[in-house]
Amino acid sequence: FSASLFSNPDRLRQVTQSPMGLLLLIVTPQIALVTPCLIAAYLSPQPMRQRLALVKGNWPVWAWISAALATPLIGMISGIIIGLFLEESAALKEMSDIFRQQSQSGFIAQLILMIAVTPALCEELLFRGYVQSRLTRVFRPVFGILVSSIAFAAFHMDPVHVIAVVPLGLFLGWLTWQSGSLLPAILGHFANNLVSVLAISIAPTA
């Protein structure tokens, strides 16, 4: 892996056609993303679970499940609205084709782990568990949710994807703030990405 890999579509496609290459390409940045915040939370004077909002909070479990079921709906509505104004980027189309090919070759369980489980844990721990919880202790909740959501969207890098992800980030930020726990956002993020993986896997090839 090198910087030139991402500027060479042919080489990138060759790497992603390998299940191990795809695994390293997706999971490695997620681990690199979450490691500093885990270290910082561990060194915090607060207990690590409280610092990252990994607590029960003030919502019952049924509310967590309801929030998780609602999250993919937010993602779909956002995607539909953005699709009315912006065309899906070539990079997103390429990744969708790669995921579809991998799922058809029996790699669906690994895709769910990479695309649904890993980001739900790593991205939520950083953007909502660490960044948002720290900002909302210092500034107004609206500011903390907005900044963490913009940072979360920017991490996705592809311009079309960034715009589409902002509403999802705001919803997950609101869930974390209102519930007093990161767990509903983790479940919601997982549900959204799971639906996306399954939808791409079963969608007919254009």
CSV table of C-alpha atoms in Angstrom, one decimal, residues 11-195:
chain,number,residue,atom,x,y,z
A,11,ARG,CA,-4.0,-0.9,-9.3
A,12,LEU,CA,-6.7,0.0,-6.7
A,13,ARG,CA,-9.2,-2.3,-8.5
A,14,GLN,CA,-6.7,-5.1,-8.5
A,15,VAL,CA,-6.2,-4.8,-4.8
A,16,THR,CA,-9.9,-4.7,-4.0
A,17,GLN,CA,-10.6,-7.8,-6.1
A,18,SER,CA,-8.7,-9.7,-3.4
A,19,PRO,CA,-10.7,-10.3,-0.2
A,20,MET,CA,-7.6,-9.7,1.9
A,21,GLY,CA,-6.7,-6.6,0.0
A,22,LEU,CA,-10.2,-5.2,0.4
A,23,LEU,CA,-10.1,-6.1,4.1
A,24,LEU,CA,-6.8,-4.2,4.7
A,25,LEU,CA,-8.0,-1.3,2.6
A,26,ILE,CA,-11.1,-0.7,4.6
A,27,VAL,CA,-10.3,-1.9,8.1
A,28,THR,CA,-6.8,-0.4,8.5
A,29,PRO,CA,-7.9,3.2,8.2
A,30,GLN,CA,-10.7,2.5,10.7
A,31,ILE,CA,-8.3,1.1,13.3
A,32,ALA,CA,-5.9,4.0,12.7
A,33,LEU,CA,-8.9,6.4,13.1
A,34,VAL,CA,-10.1,5.0,16.5
A,35,THR,CA,-6.7,4.2,18.2
A,36,PRO,CA,-5.7,7.8,19.2
A,37,CYS,CA,-9.1,8.5,20.8
A,38,LEU,CA,-9.0,5.2,22.7
A,39,ILE,CA,-5.6,6.1,24.1
A,40,ALA,CA,-6.8,9.6,25.0
A,41,ALA,CA,-9.9,8.3,26.6
A,42,TYR,CA,-7.8,5.8,28.6
A,43,LEU,CA,-5.5,8.5,29.8
A,44,SER,CA,-8.5,10.8,30.7
A,45,PRO,CA,-9.2,11.4,34.4
A,46,GLN,CA,-12.7,10.2,33.7
A,47,PRO,CA,-13.4,6.5,33.6
A,48,MET,CA,-13.0,5.3,30.0
A,49,ARG,CA,-16.6,4.1,29.6
A,50,GLN,CA,-18.0,7.5,30.7
A,51,ARG,CA,-15.5,9.4,28.6
A,52,LEU,CA,-16.7,7.6,25.5
A,53,ALA,CA,-20.4,7.6,26.6
A,54,LEU,CA,-20.4,3.8,26.6
A,55,VAL,CA,-23.0,3.8,29.4
A,56,LYS,CA,-26.7,2.8,29.6
A,57,GLY,CA,-27.9,6.4,29.4
A,58,ASN,CA,-31.5,7.4,30.0
A,59,TRP,CA,-33.3,5.5,27.3
A,60,PRO,CA,-34.8,2.0,27.6
A,61,VAL,CA,-33.6,-0.7,25.3
A,62,TRP,CA,-36.7,-0.6,23.1
A,63,ALA,CA,-35.9,3.0,22.3
A,64,TRP,CA,-32.4,2.0,21.2
A,65,ILE,CA,-34.0,-0.6,18.8
A,66,SER,CA,-36.4,2.0,17.5
A,67,ALA,CA,-33.6,4.4,16.8
A,68,ALA,CA,-31.6,1.7,15.1
A,69,LEU,CA,-34.5,0.9,12.8
A,70,ALA,CA,-35.1,4.6,12.0
A,71,THR,CA,-31.5,5.3,11.0
A,72,PRO,CA,-31.5,3.5,7.7
A,73,LEU,CA,-34.6,5.4,6.8
A,74,ILE,CA,-32.7,8.7,7.4
A,75,GLY,CA,-29.9,7.4,5.2
A,76,MET,CA,-32.3,6.4,2.4
A,77,ILE,CA,-34.2,9.7,2.4
A,78,SER,CA,-30.9,11.6,2.4
A,79,GLY,CA,-29.6,9.5,-0.5
A,80,ILE,CA,-32.8,10.0,-2.5
A,81,ILE,CA,-32.8,13.8,-2.0
A,82,ILE,CA,-29.1,14.1,-2.9
A,83,GLY,CA,-29.7,11.9,-5.9
A,84,LEU,CA,-32.2,14.4,-7.3
A,85,PHE,CA,-29.5,17.1,-7.5
A,86,LEU,CA,-26.2,15.2,-7.8
A,87,GLU,CA,-25.1,12.2,-9.8
A,88,GLU,CA,-23.4,9.3,-8.0
A,89,SER,CA,-19.7,9.7,-8.3
A,90,ALA,CA,-17.5,7.3,-10.3
A,91,ALA,CA,-15.7,6.3,-7.1
A,92,LEU,CA,-19.0,5.3,-5.4
A,93,LYS,CA,-20.1,3.4,-8.5
A,94,GLU,CA,-16.7,1.6,-8.5
A,95,MET,CA,-17.0,0.6,-4.8
A,96,SER,CA,-20.5,-0.6,-5.3
A,97,ASP,CA,-19.4,-2.8,-8.1
A,98,ILE,CA,-16.6,-4.2,-6.0
A,99,PHE,CA,-18.9,-4.9,-3.0
A,100,ARG,CA,-21.4,-6.6,-5.3
A,101,GLN,CA,-18.7,-8.8,-6.9
A,102,GLN,CA,-17.3,-9.8,-3.5
A,103,SER,CA,-20.8,-10.6,-2.1
A,104,GLN,CA,-21.5,-12.8,-5.2
A,105,SER,CA,-18.3,-14.7,-4.6
A,106,GLY,CA,-19.4,-15.7,-1.0
A,107,PHE,CA,-17.7,-12.8,0.8
A,108,ILE,CA,-21.0,-11.3,2.2
A,109,ALA,CA,-20.3,-12.1,5.9
A,110,GLN,CA,-16.9,-10.4,5.7
A,111,LEU,CA,-18.4,-7.4,3.9
A,112,ILE,CA,-20.9,-7.0,6.7
A,113,LEU,CA,-18.1,-7.1,9.2
A,114,MET,CA,-16.0,-4.6,7.3
A,115,ILE,CA,-18.8,-2.2,6.2
A,116,ALA,CA,-21.3,-2.5,9.0
A,117,VAL,CA,-19.6,-3.6,12.2
A,118,THR,CA,-16.2,-1.9,12.0
A,119,PRO,CA,-17.3,1.6,11.0
A,120,ALA,CA,-20.2,1.5,13.5
A,121,LEU,CA,-17.7,0.9,16.3
A,122,CYS,CA,-14.7,2.9,15.2
A,123,GLU,CA,-16.4,6.0,13.7
A,124,GLU,CA,-18.9,6.3,16.5
A,125,LEU,CA,-16.3,6.0,19.2
A,126,LEU,CA,-14.3,8.8,17.6
A,127,PHE,CA,-16.9,11.2,16.3
A,128,ARG,CA,-19.8,10.9,18.8
A,129,GLY,CA,-18.1,9.1,21.7
A,130,TYR,CA,-15.0,11.3,21.9
A,131,VAL,CA,-15.3,14.4,19.8
A,132,GLN,CA,-19.0,15.2,20.4
A,133,SER,CA,-19.0,14.4,24.1
A,134,ARG,CA,-16.0,16.6,24.6
A,135,LEU,CA,-17.5,19.5,22.6
A,136,THR,CA,-20.9,19.4,24.3
A,137,ARG,CA,-19.2,19.7,27.7
A,138,VAL,CA,-17.6,23.0,26.6
A,139,PHE,CA,-20.1,24.4,24.1
A,140,ARG,CA,-23.8,24.3,23.3
A,141,PRO,CA,-25.0,20.9,22.3
A,142,VAL,CA,-26.0,22.1,18.8
A,143,PHE,CA,-22.5,23.3,18.1
A,144,GLY,CA,-21.0,20.0,19.4
A,145,ILE,CA,-23.4,17.9,17.3
A,146,LEU,CA,-22.8,20.0,14.2
A,147,VAL,CA,-19.0,20.0,14.3
A,148,SER,CA,-18.8,16.3,15.0
A,149,SER,CA,-21.2,15.6,12.2
A,150,ILE,CA,-19.3,17.7,9.7
A,151,ALA,CA,-16.1,16.0,10.7
A,152,PHE,CA,-17.8,12.6,10.4
A,153,ALA,CA,-19.0,13.4,6.9
A,154,ALA,CA,-15.7,14.8,5.8
A,155,PHE,CA,-14.0,11.5,6.7
A,156,HIS,CA,-15.9,9.9,3.9
A,157,MET,CA,-13.9,12.1,1.5
A,158,ASP,CA,-16.0,11.5,-1.7
A,159,PRO,CA,-17.8,14.8,-2.3
A,160,VAL,CA,-21.2,13.3,-3.1
A,161,HIS,CA,-20.9,10.8,-0.2
A,162,VAL,CA,-19.9,13.6,2.2
A,163,ILE,CA,-23.0,15.6,1.5
A,164,ALA,CA,-25.3,12.6,1.8
A,165,VAL,CA,-23.8,11.6,5.1
A,166,VAL,CA,-24.3,14.9,6.9
A,167,PRO,CA,-28.0,14.3,7.8
A,168,LEU,CA,-27.1,10.8,9.1
A,169,GLY,CA,-24.3,12.3,11.3
A,170,LEU,CA,-26.7,14.9,12.7
A,171,PHE,CA,-29.3,12.2,13.5
A,172,LEU,CA,-26.7,10.0,15.2
A,173,GLY,CA,-25.4,13.0,17.1
A,174,TRP,CA,-28.9,13.8,18.3
A,175,LEU,CA,-29.4,10.2,19.4
A,176,THR,CA,-26.2,10.3,21.4
A,177,TRP,CA,-27.1,13.6,23.1
A,178,GLN,CA,-30.7,12.8,23.8
A,179,SER,CA,-30.1,9.2,25.1
A,180,GLY,CA,-27.0,10.1,27.1
A,181,SER,CA,-25.3,7.0,25.5
A,182,LEU,CA,-23.3,6.1,22.5
A,183,LEU,CA,-24.9,2.7,22.2
A,184,PRO,CA,-28.0,3.8,20.2
A,185,ALA,CA,-25.8,5.6,17.7
A,186,ILE,CA,-23.6,2.5,17.3
A,187,LEU,CA,-26.7,0.3,16.7
A,188,GLY,CA,-28.2,2.9,14.3
A,189,HIS,CA,-24.9,3.2,12.3
A,190,PHE,CA,-24.7,-0.6,12.1
A,191,ALA,CA,-28.2,-0.9,10.9
A,192,ASN,CA,-27.7,1.8,8.2
A,193,ASN,CA,-24.6,0.2,6.8
A,194,LEU,CA,-26.0,-3.3,7.0
A,195,VAL,CA,-29.0,-2.2,4.9
